[in-house]
Amino acid sequence: MSQWTSPLPESYLAAVLEKVREWQPFDGDAVLDDAAAALDDVSPAAGAAKDIAERLRGHLAQMVTIAVAAEEDRRDAATAPLIEQARTLSAENAPSNHRRAVGHLRRMGWITGELLDRLVTARCLREVA
């Protein structure tokens, strides 16, 4: 009996293993919490705003990946622009001016909530509380 050998190069397998280790399951409650914090009537402090923005970038990246994998961008005309807005906002650096940074954060929060709603409606994600 011969010993099994991988059909893939070791470097590829190492990269896949690293991606698996970095993977975070989708947490709809955390998405709602961060979107609510971004859209709250009281603006977050500068440090908190940066933290919320980073988490929203992660949430948006996960939801965009889910939407594209489910081909929602092709099936639902309302989802495609949300995906593009999510990608654009996630790629932008937050402005250095706190007031503008909060505006950017609020746009990210709004897109996050809208994309979450579309994916729940399309049954790509389970409804969250």
Tab-separated table of N, CA and C in Angstrom, residues 26-32 63 113 115-129:
chain	number	residue	atom	x	y	z
A	26	PHE	N	-20.013	34.087	11.043
A	26	PHE	CA	-20.856	35.278	10.943
A	26	PHE	C	-21.674	35.407	12.221
A	27	ASP	N	-21.669	36.580	12.808
A	27	ASP	CA	-22.392	36.849	14.046
A	27	ASP	C	-23.365	37.998	13.795
A	28	GLY	N	-24.605	37.641	13.474
A	28	GLY	CA	-25.614	38.646	13.158
A	28	GLY	C	-25.893	39.599	14.296
A	29	ASP	N	-25.833	39.113	15.529
A	29	ASP	CA	-26.073	39.985	16.678
A	29	ASP	C	-24.978	41.049	16.782
A	30	ALA	N	-23.728	40.662	16.539
A	30	ALA	CA	-22.628	41.628	16.575
A	30	ALA	C	-22.786	42.653	15.456
A	31	VAL	N	-23.264	42.207	14.296
A	31	VAL	CA	-23.501	43.130	13.176
A	31	VAL	C	-24.531	44.172	13.583
A	32	LEU	N	-25.631	43.715	14.166
A	32	LEU	CA	-26.679	44.654	14.599
A	32	LEU	C	-26.165	45.599	15.675
A	63	MET	N	-20.476	39.875	4.598
A	63	MET	CA	-21.775	39.896	3.921
A	63	MET	C	-21.624	40.004	2.407
A	113	GLY	N	-26.711	47.642	7.768
A	113	GLY	CA	-28.090	47.264	8.094
A	113	GLY	C	-28.901	46.909	6.860
A	115	LEU	N	-27.779	45.868	3.872
A	115	LEU	CA	-27.297	44.630	3.261
A	115	LEU	C	-27.712	43.425	4.092
A	116	LEU	N	-27.665	43.561	5.400
A	116	LEU	CA	-28.128	42.479	6.274
A	116	LEU	C	-29.604	42.178	6.003
A	117	ASP	N	-30.419	43.212	5.907
A	117	ASP	CA	-31.852	43.020	5.608
A	117	ASP	C	-32.055	42.305	4.274
A	118	ARG	N	-31.314	42.709	3.245
A	118	ARG	CA	-31.460	42.078	1.925
A	118	ARG	C	-31.071	40.599	1.979
A	119	LEU	N	-30.000	40.292	2.693
A	119	LEU	CA	-29.543	38.897	2.765
A	119	LEU	C	-30.480	38.036	3.598
A	120	VAL	N	-31.102	38.613	4.604
A	120	VAL	CA	-32.100	37.874	5.383
A	120	VAL	C	-33.337	37.639	4.525
A	121	THR	N	-33.779	38.665	3.809
A	121	THR	CA	-34.943	38.536	2.926
A	121	THR	C	-34.702	37.480	1.851
A	122	ALA	N	-33.481	37.425	1.341
A	122	ALA	CA	-33.134	36.449	0.299
A	122	ALA	C	-32.834	35.064	0.880
A	123	ARG	N	-32.890	34.958	2.182
A	123	ARG	CA	-32.624	33.705	2.909
A	123	ARG	C	-31.185	33.213	2.746
A	124	CYS	N	-30.282	34.177	2.577
A	124	CYS	CA	-28.858	33.854	2.562
A	124	CYS	C	-28.337	33.797	4.004
A	125	LEU	N	-29.021	34.508	4.890
A	125	LEU	CA	-28.695	34.538	6.304
A	125	LEU	C	-29.968	34.337	7.116
A	126	ARG	N	-29.792	33.821	8.312
A	126	ARG	CA	-30.934	33.688	9.219
A	126	ARG	C	-31.283	35.048	9.794
A	127	GLU	N	-32.541	35.207	10.103
A	127	GLU	CA	-32.979	36.445	10.723
A	127	GLU	C	-32.334	36.564	12.097
A	128	VAL	N	-31.924	37.773	12.424
A	128	VAL	CA	-31.311	38.040	13.730
A	128	VAL	C	-32.255	38.906	14.546
A	129	ALA	N	-32.011	38.913	15.852
A	129	ALA	CA	-32.929	39.620	16.762
A	129	ALA	C	-32.953	41.058	16.495
